[in-house]
PDB file of C-alpha atoms in Angstrom:
ATOM      1  CA  GLU A   1      19.919  25.999  -2.742  1.00  0.00           C
ATOM      2  CA  GLU A   2      18.147  27.581  -5.773  1.00  0.00           C
ATOM      3  CA  MET A   3      15.742  29.694  -3.629  1.00  0.00           C
ATOM      4  CA  ILE A   4      18.908  30.878  -1.777  1.00  0.00           C
ATOM      5  CA  SER A   5      20.893  31.854  -4.640  1.00  0.00           C
ATOM      6  CA  ARG A   6      17.659  33.945  -5.971  1.00  0.00           C
ATOM      7  CA  HIS A   7      17.422  35.896  -3.103  1.00  0.00           C
ATOM      8  CA  VAL A   8      21.104  36.356  -1.550  1.00  0.00           C
ATOM      9  CA  ALA A   9      24.536  35.877  -3.203  1.00  0.00           C
ATOM     10  CA  LYS A  10      26.132  32.657  -1.589  1.00  0.00           C
ATOM     11  CA  GLU A  11      29.714  34.550  -0.858  1.00  0.00           C
ATOM     12  CA  GLN A  12      27.544  36.717   1.587  1.00  0.00           C
ATOM     13  CA  LEU A  13      26.031  33.926   3.625  1.00  0.00           C
ATOM     14  CA  THR A  14      27.878  32.248   6.560  1.00  0.00           C
ATOM     15  CA  GLU A  15      27.374  28.680   6.869  1.00  0.00           C
ATOM     16  CA  GLU A  16      24.955  29.100   9.748  1.00  0.00           C
ATOM     17  CA  GLN A  17      22.948  31.703   7.802  1.00  0.00           C
ATOM     18  CA  GLY A  18      22.746  29.289   4.786  1.00  0.00           C
ATOM     19  CA  ASN A  19      21.289  26.601   7.056  1.00  0.00           C
ATOM     20  CA  THR A  20      18.926  28.781   8.699  1.00  0.00           C
ATOM     21  CA  LEU A  21      17.610  29.825   5.125  1.00  0.00           C
ATOM     22  CA  ARG A  22      17.448  26.325   3.903  1.00  0.00           C
ATOM     23  CA  TYR A  23      15.469  25.376   6.868  1.00  0.00           C
ATOM     24  CA  TYR A  24      13.151  28.469   6.302  1.00  0.00           C
ATOM     25  CA  PHE A  25      12.426  27.372   2.583  1.00  0.00           C
ATOM     26  CA  SER A  26      11.817  23.703   3.510  1.00  0.00           C
ATOM     27  CA  VAL A  27       9.194  24.962   6.052  1.00  0.00           C
ATOM     28  CA  LEU A  28       7.551  27.091   3.241  1.00  0.00           C
ATOM     29  CA  GLU A  29       7.371  24.118   1.123  1.00  0.00           C
ATOM     30  CA  LEU A  30       5.734  21.991   3.966  1.00  0.00           C
ATOM     31  CA  ILE A  31       3.146  24.967   4.428  1.00  0.00           C
ATOM     32  CA  GLU A  32       2.610  25.059   0.571  1.00  0.00           C
ATOM     33  CA  GLN A  33       1.558  21.192   0.873  1.00  0.00           C
ATOM     34  CA  LEU A  34      -1.174  21.987   3.425  1.00  0.00           C
ATOM     35  CA  PRO A  35      -4.630  21.166   2.131  1.00  0.00           C
ATOM     36  CA  ALA A  36      -6.403  24.355   0.936  1.00  0.00           C
ATOM     37  CA  SER A  37      -9.506  23.133   3.297  1.00  0.00           C
ATOM     38  CA  LEU A  38      -7.395  23.636   6.317  1.00  0.00           C
ATOM     39  CA  PRO A  39      -9.628  26.267   8.379  1.00  0.00           C
ATOM     40  CA  ALA A  40      -8.014  29.494   9.101  1.00  0.00           C
ATOM     41  CA  SER A  41      -9.859  29.776  12.347  1.00  0.00           C
ATOM     42  CA  PRO A  42     -10.309  26.397  13.854  1.00  0.00           C
ATOM     43  CA  ILE A  43     -12.413  27.913  16.823  1.00  0.00           C
ATOM     44  CA  ASP A  44     -14.885  29.401  14.243  1.00  0.00           C
ATOM     45  CA  TYR A  45     -14.933  26.360  12.068  1.00  0.00           C
ATOM     46  CA  VAL A  46     -15.847  24.123  14.648  1.00  0.00           C
ATOM     47  CA  GLN A  47     -18.252  26.320  16.058  1.00  0.00           C
ATOM     48  CA  SER A  48     -20.023  26.757  12.733  1.00  0.00           C
ATOM     49  CA  LYS A  49     -19.845  22.738  12.452  1.00  0.00           C
ATOM     50  CA  VAL A  50     -21.522  22.199  16.053  1.00  0.00           C
ATOM     51  CA  GLU A  51     -24.140  25.111  15.460  1.00  0.00           C
ATOM     52  CA  ALA A  52     -25.134  23.365  12.109  1.00  0.00           C
ATOM     53  CA  ARG A  53     -26.064  20.257  13.926  1.00  0.00           C
ATOM     54  CA  GLY A  54     -28.302  22.319  16.005  1.00  0.00           C
ATOM     55  CA  VAL A  55     -26.232  22.834  19.105  1.00  0.00           C
ATOM     56  CA  LYS A  56     -26.186  26.517  20.403  1.00  0.00           C
ATOM     57  CA  MET A  57     -22.606  27.572  21.273  1.00  0.00           C
ATOM     58  CA  GLY A  58     -21.080  30.180  23.419  1.00  0.00           C
ATOM     59  CA  GLU A  59     -17.492  31.170  23.844  1.00  0.00           C
ATOM     60  CA  LEU A  60     -15.154  32.717  26.669  1.00  0.00           C
ATOM     61  CA  THR A  61     -12.135  33.661  24.796  1.00  0.00           C
ATOM     62  CA  GLY A  62     -11.902  37.604  25.007  1.00  0.00           C
ATOM     63  CA  ARG A  63     -11.542  37.538  21.004  1.00  0.00           C
ATOM     64  CA  GLU A  64     -12.540  40.544  19.299  1.00  0.00           C
ATOM     65  CA  LEU A  65     -12.577  39.265  15.760  1.00  0.00           C
ATOM     66  CA  GLY A  66     -13.546  36.172  14.149  1.00  0.00           C
ATOM     67  CA  LEU A  67     -14.512  34.224  10.965  1.00  0.00           C
ATOM     68  CA  SER A  68     -17.770  33.405   9.756  1.00  0.00           C
ATOM     69  CA  TYR A  69     -17.964  29.913   7.949  1.00  0.00           C
ATOM     70  CA  ASN A  70     -21.817  30.131   7.438  1.00  0.00           C
ATOM     71  CA  THR A  71     -22.008  32.541   4.521  1.00  0.00           C
ATOM     72  CA  GLN A  72     -24.030  32.618   1.235  1.00  0.00           C
ATOM     73  CA  SER A  73     -20.802  32.739  -0.690  1.00  0.00           C
ATOM     74  CA  GLY A  74     -19.278  29.583   0.979  1.00  0.00           C
ATOM     75  CA  MET A  75     -16.175  31.575   1.720  1.00  0.00           C
ATOM     76  CA  PRO A  76     -15.302  32.466   5.431  1.00  0.00           C
ATOM     77  CA  GLU A  77     -15.630  36.092   6.111  1.00  0.00           C
ATOM     78  CA  PHE A  78     -13.886  38.456   8.668  1.00  0.00           C
ATOM     79  CA  ARG A  79     -16.511  39.479  11.510  1.00  0.00           C
ATOM     80  CA  ILE A  80     -16.257  41.580  14.625  1.00  0.00           C
ATOM     81  CA  ARG A  81     -17.488  39.682  17.622  1.00  0.00           C
ATOM     82  CA  GLY A  82     -20.377  41.692  19.282  1.00  0.00           C
ATOM     83  CA  LYS A  83     -20.049  43.086  22.962  1.00  0.00           C
ATOM     84  CA  GLU A  84     -22.681  40.372  23.933  1.00  0.00           C
ATOM     85  CA  GLU A  85     -20.396  37.610  22.517  1.00  0.00           C
ATOM     86  CA  ARG A  86     -17.442  39.023  24.429  1.00  0.00           C
ATOM     87  CA  ASN A  87     -19.261  39.762  27.804  1.00  0.00           C
ATOM     88  CA  ARG A  88     -17.994  36.767  30.215  1.00  0.00           C
ATOM     89  CA  ARG A  89     -20.825  36.956  32.444  1.00  0.00           C
ATOM     90  CA  LEU A  90     -23.514  36.886  30.009  1.00  0.00           C
ATOM     91  CA  GLN A  91     -21.788  33.983  28.032  1.00  0.00           C
ATOM     92  CA  ALA A  92     -21.683  32.130  31.434  1.00  0.00           C
ATOM     93  CA  ASP A  93     -25.072  32.823  32.475  1.00  0.00           C
ATOM     94  CA  ARG A  94     -26.349  31.467  29.139  1.00  0.00           C
ATOM     95  CA  PHE A  95     -24.402  28.314  29.498  1.00  0.00           C
ATOM     96  CA  ASN A  96     -25.717  27.925  33.131  1.00  0.00           C
ATOM     97  CA  ASN A  97     -29.344  28.653  32.127  1.00  0.00           C
ATOM     98  CA  GLY A  98     -29.368  26.220  29.361  1.00  0.00           C
ATOM     99  CA  ASP A  99     -29.556  28.633  26.544  1.00  0.00           C
ATOM    100  CA  VAL A 100     -26.275  27.396  25.114  1.00  0.00           C
ATOM    101  CA  LYS A 101     -25.465  23.648  25.528  1.00  0.00           C
ATOM    102  CA  CYS A 102     -21.576  24.136  24.634  1.00  0.00           C
ATOM    103  CA  LEU A 103     -19.134  26.676  25.711  1.00  0.00           C
ATOM    104  CA  LEU A 104     -15.764  27.231  24.229  1.00  0.00           C
ATOM    105  CA  PHE A 105     -13.421  29.061  26.430  1.00  0.00           C
ATOM    106  CA  ASN A 106      -9.658  29.375  26.932  1.00  0.00           C
ATOM    107  CA  SER A 107      -7.416  30.767  29.720  1.00  0.00           C
ATOM    108  CA  ALA A 108      -9.543  34.023  29.485  1.00  0.00           C
ATOM    109  CA  ALA A 109     -12.018  32.147  31.581  1.00  0.00           C
ATOM    110  CA  ALA A 110      -9.466  30.465  33.819  1.00  0.00           C
ATOM    111  CA  GLU A 111     -10.855  32.495  36.870  1.00  0.00           C
ATOM    112  CA  GLY A 112     -13.830  34.362  38.161  1.00  0.00           C
ATOM    113  CA  VAL A 113     -16.473  32.096  36.248  1.00  0.00           C
ATOM    114  CA  SER A 114     -18.523  29.141  37.416  1.00  0.00           C
ATOM    115  CA  LEU A 115     -19.563  26.503  34.767  1.00  0.00           C
ATOM    116  CA  HIS A 116     -20.034  23.557  37.283  1.00  0.00           C
ATOM    117  CA  ALA A 117     -23.275  21.551  37.453  1.00  0.00           C
ATOM    118  CA  HIS A 118     -24.427  23.880  40.585  1.00  0.00           C
ATOM    119  CA  LYS A 119     -27.776  22.491  42.098  1.00  0.00           C
ATOM    120  CA  ASP A 120     -29.526  25.875  41.671  1.00  0.00           C
ATOM    121  CA  PHE A 121     -28.465  26.224  37.928  1.00  0.00           C
ATOM    122  CA  LYS A 122     -31.152  25.396  35.257  1.00  0.00           C
ATOM    123  CA  ASN A 123     -28.588  23.505  33.422  1.00  0.00           C
ATOM    124  CA  ASN A 124     -27.088  21.172  35.998  1.00  0.00           C
ATOM    125  CA  GLU A 125     -26.098  18.259  33.705  1.00  0.00           C
ATOM    126  CA  ASP A 126     -22.696  16.697  33.997  1.00  0.00           C
ATOM    127  CA  ARG A 127     -19.861  18.802  32.635  1.00  0.00           C
ATOM    128  CA  ARG A 128     -17.296  17.607  29.970  1.00  0.00           C
ATOM    129  CA  THR A 129     -14.087  19.743  29.653  1.00  0.00           C
ATOM    130  CA  ILE A 130     -12.351  19.225  26.475  1.00  0.00           C
ATOM    131  CA  PHE A 131      -8.762  20.686  26.170  1.00  0.00           C
ATOM    132  CA  TRP A 132      -7.682  21.388  22.605  1.00  0.00           C
ATOM    133  CA  GLN A 133      -4.590  23.206  23.686  1.00  0.00           C
ATOM    134  CA  VAL A 134      -3.288  22.567  26.966  1.00  0.00           C
ATOM    135  CA  PRO A 135      -1.580  25.617  28.890  1.00  0.00           C
ATOM    136  CA  GLY A 136       1.900  25.325  29.688  1.00  0.00           C
ATOM    137  CA  ASP A 137       1.450  26.763  33.267  1.00  0.00           C
ATOM    138  CA  ILE A 138       0.040  23.988  35.517  1.00  0.00           C
ATOM    139  CA  ASN A 139      -1.839  26.606  37.474  1.00  0.00           C
ATOM    140  CA  VAL A 140      -3.788  27.948  34.575  1.00  0.00           C
ATOM    141  CA  TYR A 141      -4.543  24.374  33.787  1.00  0.00           C
ATOM    142  CA  THR A 142      -6.090  23.653  37.052  1.00  0.00           C
ATOM    143  CA  GLN A 143      -7.966  26.708  37.006  1.00  0.00           C
ATOM    144  CA  MET A 144      -9.413  26.063  33.704  1.00  0.00           C
ATOM    145  CA  GLY A 145     -10.441  22.445  34.799  1.00  0.00           C
ATOM    146  CA  GLY A 146     -11.882  23.948  37.955  1.00  0.00           C
ATOM    147  CA  ARG A 147     -14.410  25.882  36.311  1.00  0.00           C
ATOM    148  CA  SER A 148     -16.572  22.645  35.812  1.00  0.00           C
ATOM    149  CA  HIS A 149     -15.619  21.164  39.361  1.00  0.00           C
ATOM    150  CA  ARG A 150     -16.518  23.530  42.105  1.00  0.00           C
ATOM    151  CA  SER A 151     -18.331  23.274  45.510  1.00  0.00           C
ATOM    152  CA  GLY A 152     -22.061  23.745  45.356  1.00  0.00           C
ATOM    153  CA  ALA A 153     -22.477  21.135  42.451  1.00  0.00           C
ATOM    154  CA  ARG A 154     -25.715  19.049  42.493  1.00  0.00           C
ATOM    155  CA  GLU A 155     -25.192  15.601  44.338  1.00  0.00           C
ATOM    156  CA  GLY A 156     -23.469  12.913  42.072  1.00  0.00           C
ATOM    157  CA  ALA A 157     -22.244  15.442  39.572  1.00  0.00           C
ATOM    158  CA  SER A 158     -19.399  14.060  37.779  1.00  0.00           C
ATOM    159  CA  PRO A 159     -17.545  16.178  35.635  1.00  0.00           C
ATOM    160  CA  ASP A 160     -15.361  14.721  32.858  1.00  0.00           C
ATOM    161  CA  TYR A 161     -12.000  15.812  31.386  1.00  0.00           C
ATOM    162  CA  ARG A 162     -10.609  15.004  27.807  1.00  0.00           C
ATOM    163  CA  VAL A 163      -7.378  16.418  26.504  1.00  0.00           C
ATOM    164  CA  ILE A 164      -6.942  16.511  22.455  1.00  0.00           C
ATOM    165  CA  CYS A 165      -3.507  16.109  21.390  1.00  0.00           C
ATOM    166  CA  LEU A 166      -1.568  14.890  18.567  1.00  0.00           C
ATOM    167  CA  ASP A 167       0.647  11.714  18.583  1.00  0.00           C
ATOM    168  CA  THR A 168       3.706  13.592  18.256  1.00  0.00           C
ATOM    169  CA  PRO A 169       7.088  13.530  20.229  1.00  0.00           C
ATOM    170  CA  ILE A 170       6.602  17.375  21.220  1.00  0.00           C
ATOM    171  CA  GLU A 171       3.192  16.729  22.493  1.00  0.00           C
ATOM    172  CA  ASP A 172       3.722  13.535  24.315  1.00  0.00           C
ATOM    173  CA  ARG A 173       6.621  15.422  26.248  1.00  0.00           C
ATOM    174  CA  GLN A 174       4.289  18.468  27.017  1.00  0.00           C
ATOM    175  CA  MET A 175       1.581  16.035  28.237  1.00  0.00           C
ATOM    176  CA  ALA A 176       4.249  13.897  30.450  1.00  0.00           C
ATOM    177  CA  ASN A 177       5.330  17.361  31.745  1.00  0.00           C
ATOM    178  CA  LEU A 178       1.789  18.209  32.687  1.00  0.00           C
ATOM    179  CA  GLU A 179       1.100  14.846  34.290  1.00  0.00           C
ATOM    180  CA  GLN A 180       4.309  15.272  36.467  1.00  0.00           C
ATOM    181  CA  LYS A 181       3.518  18.896  37.269  1.00  0.00           C
ATOM    182  CA  GLU A 182      -0.166  17.886  38.138  1.00  0.00           C
ATOM    183  CA  GLY A 183       0.969  14.877  40.314  1.00  0.00           C
ATOM    184  CA  SER A 184       3.311  16.976  42.269  1.00  0.00           C
ATOM    185  CA  LEU A 185       0.816  19.793  42.900  1.00  0.00           C
ATOM    186  CA  LYS A 186      -1.720  17.246  44.148  1.00  0.00           C
ATOM    187  CA  ALA A 187       0.990  15.820  46.493  1.00  0.00           C
ATOM    188  CA  ASN A 188       1.516  19.340  47.812  1.00  0.00           C
ATOM    189  CA  VAL A 189      -1.934  19.830  48.411  1.00  0.00           C
ATOM    190  CA  LYS A 190      -2.358  16.647  50.203  1.00  0.00           C
ATOM    191  CA  ALA A 191       0.552  17.197  52.346  1.00  0.00           C
ATOM    192  CA  ASP A 192      -0.609  20.717  53.250  1.00  0.00           C
ATOM    193  CA  ARG A 193      -3.848  19.111  54.636  1.00  0.00           C
ATOM    194  CA  GLU A 194      -2.043  16.394  56.635  1.00  0.00           C
TER     195      GLU A 194
END
């Protein structure tokens, strides 16, 4: 109430506007309580931690900007990602040749890239796909998972899929919806083949 009265005279607000402002300020308070160590760019933060352990990473996201966490000052710094870093074909080739062991990608790599354990690739180890953020569209989800599970894989190749999500009602619901859509999609494909 104090925050609202500092910004707007109460008599100027409808009840709904007052409720909206109260909600807004309660969210601001929650944001203020977040730890200062929370990374501004989780992708860059994880990449810096993985590479600090000696594992080379590539990225297929289409991002032009990023943060560098491995700086002398210890503070993250903005950086522009170079053309080679943004080149989808080059990044996929580096992964398939074994030059990078871990490849981070989003829906920008959902089509047109082969990342499976192809028998002719230098790197034909089993693949593990970890979804940090599951796309809402079942078609994009299926396409992304299909990057590591395609025809031409070496015999016995077994891709592994993991989904990281919080134990919250909203994420539980999103996962239930995804599983339902995936089951329906598989049923349609099976019915079409019969």
